[in-house]
């Protein structure tokens, strides 16, 4: 019996390290040269809590803004609503200066002291436009093939605006234009574009 006990080899122990387990051999046994590299991926801890965007007090609905970046930079637009995504919903109106309903980052905007009355605007249309999926682009099923390759010299087709978007734009512009025309020189103010010249000091200007 004593001989049999002496011939038995000591077994290895399994110890827990965090969430994983590892087999540790006895000191009399040879250690393994390689260990399985199957580490569990842990998500990074975000210390900063995500807070809702707080707009500046000057960015009140109905105020006229000056766009500083993008395709319509220098244009004056009317603020309609603060969206939960942290952006602003604005419009030209389209008939006044060609700026359609679009979303704008509040950082690239100058708020002026001029305001427009928003009474009479259909709130259902504004709620529809402020939804997340309203401004997403439609996926094209047409694949680029040989015909498209040989048509590179020709003029590209114009983008067709959906009838739903056009009707929403008209519904918002109709009430806005009636309120704008009540104020003298306000329509001309919206049509004019903003620009700086040599010697202008924007930090001393009153908006």
Tab-separated table of C-alpha atoms in Angstrom:
chain	number	residue	atom	x	y	z
A	1	UNK	CA	0.000	0.000	0.000
A	2	UNK	CA	2.820	2.389	0.841
A	3	UNK	CA	4.509	1.645	-2.518
A	4	UNK	CA	1.282	2.399	-4.391
A	5	UNK	CA	0.849	5.696	-2.596
A	6	UNK	CA	4.358	6.758	-3.447
A	7	UNK	CA	3.886	5.964	-7.131
A	8	UNK	CA	0.827	8.252	-7.434
A	9	UNK	CA	1.589	11.637	-9.022
A	10	UNK	CA	0.266	14.797	-7.356
A	11	UNK	CA	-2.522	16.418	-9.323
A	12	UNK	CA	-2.768	20.018	-10.566
A	13	UNK	CA	-5.054	22.620	-9.023
A	14	UNK	CA	-7.532	24.892	-10.752
A	15	UNK	CA	-7.644	28.458	-9.488
A	16	UNK	CA	-9.944	31.288	-10.464
A	17	UNK	CA	-8.504	34.562	-11.734
A	18	UNK	CA	-11.299	37.078	-12.082
A	19	UNK	CA	-13.938	35.432	-14.277
A	20	UNK	CA	-11.587	32.878	-15.823
A	21	UNK	CA	-9.989	29.697	-14.495
A	22	UNK	CA	-6.446	28.452	-14.909
A	23	UNK	CA	-4.917	25.050	-14.204
A	24	UNK	CA	-1.807	25.362	-12.025
A	25	UNK	CA	0.460	22.284	-11.983
A	26	UNK	CA	2.062	20.987	-8.863
A	27	UNK	CA	5.664	21.981	-8.133
A	28	UNK	CA	6.771	18.416	-8.918
A	29	UNK	CA	5.188	18.569	-12.401
A	30	UNK	CA	6.520	20.374	-15.423
A	31	UNK	CA	4.713	23.608	-16.221
A	32	UNK	CA	3.028	23.985	-19.610
A	33	UNK	CA	4.921	26.048	-22.149
A	34	UNK	CA	1.771	27.617	-23.623
A	35	UNK	CA	-1.545	28.738	-22.186
A	36	UNK	CA	-4.763	29.187	-24.154
A	37	UNK	CA	-5.110	32.836	-25.156
A	38	UNK	CA	-8.877	33.084	-24.862
A	39	UNK	CA	-9.367	36.250	-22.884
A	40	UNK	CA	-12.906	37.480	-22.492
A	41	UNK	CA	-13.445	40.888	-24.071
A	42	UNK	CA	-14.769	43.389	-21.562
A	43	UNK	CA	-16.491	46.614	-22.615
A	44	UNK	CA	-14.676	49.790	-21.674
A	45	UNK	CA	-16.109	51.620	-18.713
A	46	UNK	CA	-17.449	55.033	-19.710
A	47	UNK	CA	-16.862	57.382	-16.833
A	48	UNK	CA	-18.728	60.293	-18.372
A	49	UNK	CA	-22.485	59.909	-18.277
A	50	UNK	CA	-24.336	60.842	-21.457
A	51	UNK	CA	-26.343	63.972	-20.752
A	52	UNK	CA	-29.015	65.541	-22.964
A	53	UNK	CA	-27.822	68.505	-25.017
A	54	UNK	CA	-28.623	71.874	-23.479
A	55	UNK	CA	-29.142	74.549	-26.131
A	56	UNK	CA	-27.997	78.112	-25.606
A	57	UNK	CA	-30.673	80.484	-24.268
A	58	UNK	CA	-30.334	82.594	-27.432
A	59	UNK	CA	-31.452	79.614	-29.553
A	60	UNK	CA	-35.173	80.018	-28.973
A	61	UNK	CA	-37.743	78.697	-31.486
A	62	UNK	CA	-38.588	81.415	-33.995
A	63	UNK	CA	-35.218	83.190	-33.836
A	64	UNK	CA	-33.294	83.852	-37.049
A	65	UNK	CA	-29.912	82.115	-37.263
A	66	UNK	CA	-26.874	82.577	-39.511
A	67	UNK	CA	-25.320	79.358	-40.807
A	68	UNK	CA	-21.516	79.254	-40.577
A	69	UNK	CA	-20.754	75.938	-42.283
A	70	UNK	CA	-22.112	73.536	-44.840
A	71	UNK	CA	-23.690	73.971	-48.227
A	72	UNK	CA	-25.827	76.968	-47.159
A	73	UNK	CA	-23.177	78.847	-45.145
A	74	UNK	CA	-23.901	82.540	-44.898
A	75	UNK	CA	-27.660	82.044	-45.259
A	76	UNK	CA	-30.190	83.225	-42.699
A	77	UNK	CA	-32.683	80.608	-41.513
A	78	UNK	CA	-35.522	80.305	-38.986
A	79	UNK	CA	-35.242	77.942	-36.032
A	80	UNK	CA	-38.293	75.701	-35.700
A	81	UNK	CA	-37.431	73.173	-32.984
A	82	UNK	CA	-34.700	71.581	-30.858
A	83	UNK	CA	-34.364	67.905	-31.768
A	84	UNK	CA	-33.469	65.235	-29.178
A	85	UNK	CA	-30.426	64.220	-31.253
A	86	UNK	CA	-28.741	67.488	-30.190
A	87	UNK	CA	-29.319	69.339	-33.465
A	88	UNK	CA	-31.630	72.129	-34.642
A	89	UNK	CA	-34.468	71.915	-37.137
A	90	UNK	CA	-34.372	74.987	-39.407
A	91	UNK	CA	-35.872	76.245	-42.666
A	92	UNK	CA	-35.218	79.177	-44.999
A	93	UNK	CA	-38.086	79.305	-45.908
A	94	UNK	CA	-37.311	77.618	-49.203
A	95	UNK	CA	-39.154	80.218	-51.303
A	96	UNK	CA	-37.254	83.048	-49.630
A	97	UNK	CA	-33.616	81.905	-49.864
A	98	UNK	CA	-33.615	78.297	-51.111
A	99	UNK	CA	-32.837	76.614	-47.755
A	100	UNK	CA	-35.125	73.585	-47.226
A	101	UNK	CA	-36.067	71.852	-43.990
A	102	UNK	CA	-32.827	70.480	-42.604
A	103	UNK	CA	-30.927	69.652	-39.437
A	104	UNK	CA	-28.056	71.889	-38.290
A	105	UNK	CA	-25.449	71.582	-35.551
A	106	UNK	CA	-25.876	74.304	-32.938
A	107	UNK	CA	-22.115	74.937	-32.799
A	108	UNK	CA	-22.004	76.246	-36.369
A	109	UNK	CA	-24.723	78.842	-35.922
A	110	UNK	CA	-24.947	82.505	-34.863
A	111	UNK	CA	-28.197	83.475	-33.144
A	112	UNK	CA	-29.577	86.930	-33.929
A	113	UNK	CA	-31.974	89.067	-31.899
A	114	UNK	CA	-34.592	89.012	-34.699
A	115	UNK	CA	-37.487	86.599	-34.205
A	116	UNK	CA	-40.357	85.357	-36.383
A	117	UNK	CA	-43.808	84.458	-35.111
A	118	UNK	CA	-44.406	80.707	-35.452
A	119	UNK	CA	-48.162	80.820	-34.863
A	120	UNK	CA	-50.235	78.863	-37.344
A	121	UNK	CA	-47.603	76.231	-38.205
A	122	UNK	CA	-49.002	72.708	-38.302
A	123	UNK	CA	-47.425	70.937	-35.314
A	124	UNK	CA	-48.115	67.514	-36.824
A	125	UNK	CA	-45.875	68.348	-39.806
A	126	UNK	CA	-43.099	69.586	-37.494
A	127	UNK	CA	-43.335	66.392	-35.421
A	128	UNK	CA	-43.198	64.305	-38.585
A	129	UNK	CA	-40.101	66.132	-39.833
A	130	UNK	CA	-38.368	65.873	-36.436
A	131	UNK	CA	-38.468	62.051	-36.447
A	132	UNK	CA	-35.154	60.204	-36.725
A	133	UNK	CA	-35.824	58.377	-39.991
A	134	UNK	CA	-37.131	61.408	-41.897
A	135	UNK	CA	-33.777	62.588	-43.291
A	136	UNK	CA	-32.304	59.152	-44.070
A	137	UNK	CA	-31.389	58.589	-47.686
A	138	UNK	CA	-33.178	55.973	-49.726
A	139	UNK	CA	-31.064	52.991	-50.740
A	140	UNK	CA	-30.399	52.642	-54.448
A	141	UNK	CA	-30.897	49.219	-55.999
A	142	UNK	CA	-29.219	50.171	-59.279
A	143	UNK	CA	-25.736	48.683	-59.510
A	144	UNK	CA	-22.988	50.421	-61.451
A	145	UNK	CA	-22.400	48.373	-64.607
A	146	UNK	CA	-20.984	48.804	-68.102
A	147	UNK	CA	-23.750	51.158	-69.211
A	148	UNK	CA	-23.027	53.546	-66.342
A	149	UNK	CA	-19.296	53.394	-67.134
A	150	UNK	CA	-19.822	54.487	-70.747
A	151	UNK	CA	-22.241	57.261	-69.666
A	152	UNK	CA	-19.606	59.110	-67.635
A	153	UNK	CA	-19.402	61.975	-70.125
A	154	UNK	CA	-23.146	62.626	-70.045
A	155	UNK	CA	-24.891	64.879	-67.543
A	156	UNK	CA	-26.054	63.055	-64.378
A	157	UNK	CA	-29.735	62.795	-63.646
A	158	UNK	CA	-31.187	65.312	-61.211
A	159	UNK	CA	-32.192	64.061	-57.785
A	160	UNK	CA	-35.941	63.704	-57.498
A	161	UNK	CA	-37.387	65.041	-54.267
A	162	UNK	CA	-40.156	62.914	-52.800
A	163	UNK	CA	-43.658	64.358	-52.968
A	164	UNK	CA	-44.095	63.917	-49.190
A	165	UNK	CA	-41.100	66.133	-48.429
A	166	UNK	CA	-42.246	68.760	-50.928
A	167	UNK	CA	-45.716	68.887	-49.369
A	168	UNK	CA	-44.238	69.217	-45.872
A	169	UNK	CA	-42.016	72.053	-47.056
A	170	UNK	CA	-44.943	73.886	-48.631
A	171	UNK	CA	-47.090	73.465	-45.506
A	172	UNK	CA	-44.385	75.006	-43.286
A	173	UNK	CA	-43.436	77.777	-45.743
A	174	UNK	CA	-47.005	78.907	-46.345
A	175	UNK	CA	-47.646	79.966	-42.743
A	176	UNK	CA	-44.121	81.310	-42.249
A	177	UNK	CA	-44.263	83.559	-45.311
A	178	UNK	CA	-47.563	85.095	-44.206
A	179	UNK	CA	-46.028	85.940	-40.814
A	180	UNK	CA	-42.800	87.230	-42.406
A	181	UNK	CA	-44.617	89.582	-44.809
A	182	UNK	CA	-46.298	91.305	-41.868
A	183	UNK	CA	-42.916	92.662	-40.724
A	184	UNK	CA	-41.316	95.337	-42.960
A	185	UNK	CA	-38.004	94.427	-44.645
A	186	UNK	CA	-37.915	91.005	-42.952
A	187	UNK	CA	-38.217	89.056	-46.205
A	188	UNK	CA	-35.327	91.036	-47.725
A	189	UNK	CA	-33.302	90.389	-44.565
A	190	UNK	CA	-33.786	86.621	-44.943
A	191	UNK	CA	-32.894	86.720	-48.635
A	192	UNK	CA	-29.599	88.538	-48.016
A	193	UNK	CA	-26.523	86.450	-47.196
A	194	UNK	CA	-24.079	87.174	-44.383
A	195	UNK	CA	-20.412	87.865	-45.100
A	196	UNK	CA	-17.438	89.581	-43.471
A	197	UNK	CA	-15.119	92.067	-45.135
A	198	UNK	CA	-11.651	93.340	-44.304
A	199	UNK	CA	-11.759	95.425	-41.155
A	200	UNK	CA	-14.998	93.906	-39.810
A	201	UNK	CA	-14.941	92.964	-36.140
A	202	UNK	CA	-17.538	90.251	-35.482
A	203	UNK	CA	-16.901	90.221	-31.716
A	204	UNK	CA	-18.077	93.847	-31.549
A	205	UNK	CA	-21.174	93.347	-33.690
A	206	UNK	CA	-24.659	93.240	-32.200
A	207	UNK	CA	-26.655	90.365	-33.608
